[in-house]
Coordinates of C-alpha atoms in Angstrom, one line a residue:
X1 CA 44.4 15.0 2.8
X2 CA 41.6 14.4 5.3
X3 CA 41.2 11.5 7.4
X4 CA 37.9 10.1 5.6
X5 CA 39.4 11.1 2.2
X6 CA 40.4 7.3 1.5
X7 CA 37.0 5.9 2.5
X8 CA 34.9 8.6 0.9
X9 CA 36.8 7.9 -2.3
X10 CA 36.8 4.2 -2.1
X11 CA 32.7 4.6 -2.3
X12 CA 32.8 6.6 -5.4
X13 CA 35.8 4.5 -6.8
X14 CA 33.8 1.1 -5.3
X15 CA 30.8 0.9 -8.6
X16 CA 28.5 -0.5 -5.3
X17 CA 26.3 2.7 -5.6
X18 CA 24.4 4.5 -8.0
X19 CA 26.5 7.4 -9.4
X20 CA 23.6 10.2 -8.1
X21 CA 23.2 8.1 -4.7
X22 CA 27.0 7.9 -4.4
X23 CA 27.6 11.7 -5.5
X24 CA 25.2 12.7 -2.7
X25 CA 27.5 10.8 -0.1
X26 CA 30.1 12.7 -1.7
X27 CA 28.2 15.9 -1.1
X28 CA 27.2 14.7 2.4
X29 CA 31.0 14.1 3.8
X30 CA 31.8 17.7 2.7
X31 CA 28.9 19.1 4.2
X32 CA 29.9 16.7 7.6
X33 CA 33.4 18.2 7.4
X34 CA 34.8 14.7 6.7
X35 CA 36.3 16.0 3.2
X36 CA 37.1 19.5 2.2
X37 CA 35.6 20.8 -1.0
X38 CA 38.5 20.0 -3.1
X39 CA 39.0 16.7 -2.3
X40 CA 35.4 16.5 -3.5
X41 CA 36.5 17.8 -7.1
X42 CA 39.1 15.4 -6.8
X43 CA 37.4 12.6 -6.3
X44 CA 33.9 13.0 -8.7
X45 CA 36.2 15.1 -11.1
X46 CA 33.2 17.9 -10.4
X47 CA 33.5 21.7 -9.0
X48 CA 31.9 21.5 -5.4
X49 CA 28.9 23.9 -5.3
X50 CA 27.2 24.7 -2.3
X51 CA 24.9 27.4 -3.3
X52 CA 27.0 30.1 -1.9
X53 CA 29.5 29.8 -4.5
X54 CA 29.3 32.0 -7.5

């Protein structure tokens, strides 16, 4: 589990955000390398897709 993984979670798990505002965060700490990809699926229950994936 990565470092961040409790805080990103706690955001999406939180209610404070909008769920396409608080996806993007989501999105945002994979892309910063605070989360890896799966923890990402694990967290919004959605397959991480970067545009490189098939």
């Amino acid at each position: 589990m990565s470092k961040k993984h409790k805080i990103v979670k706690n955001w999406y798990t939180s209610g404070i955000f909008d769920e396409d505002i608080v996806k993007k965060m989501v999105r945002d700490a994979v892309e910063k390398g605070w989360i890896i990809k799966e923890e990402y699926a694990e967290i919004t229950g959605e397959k991480y897709f970067d545009g490189d994936s098939e």
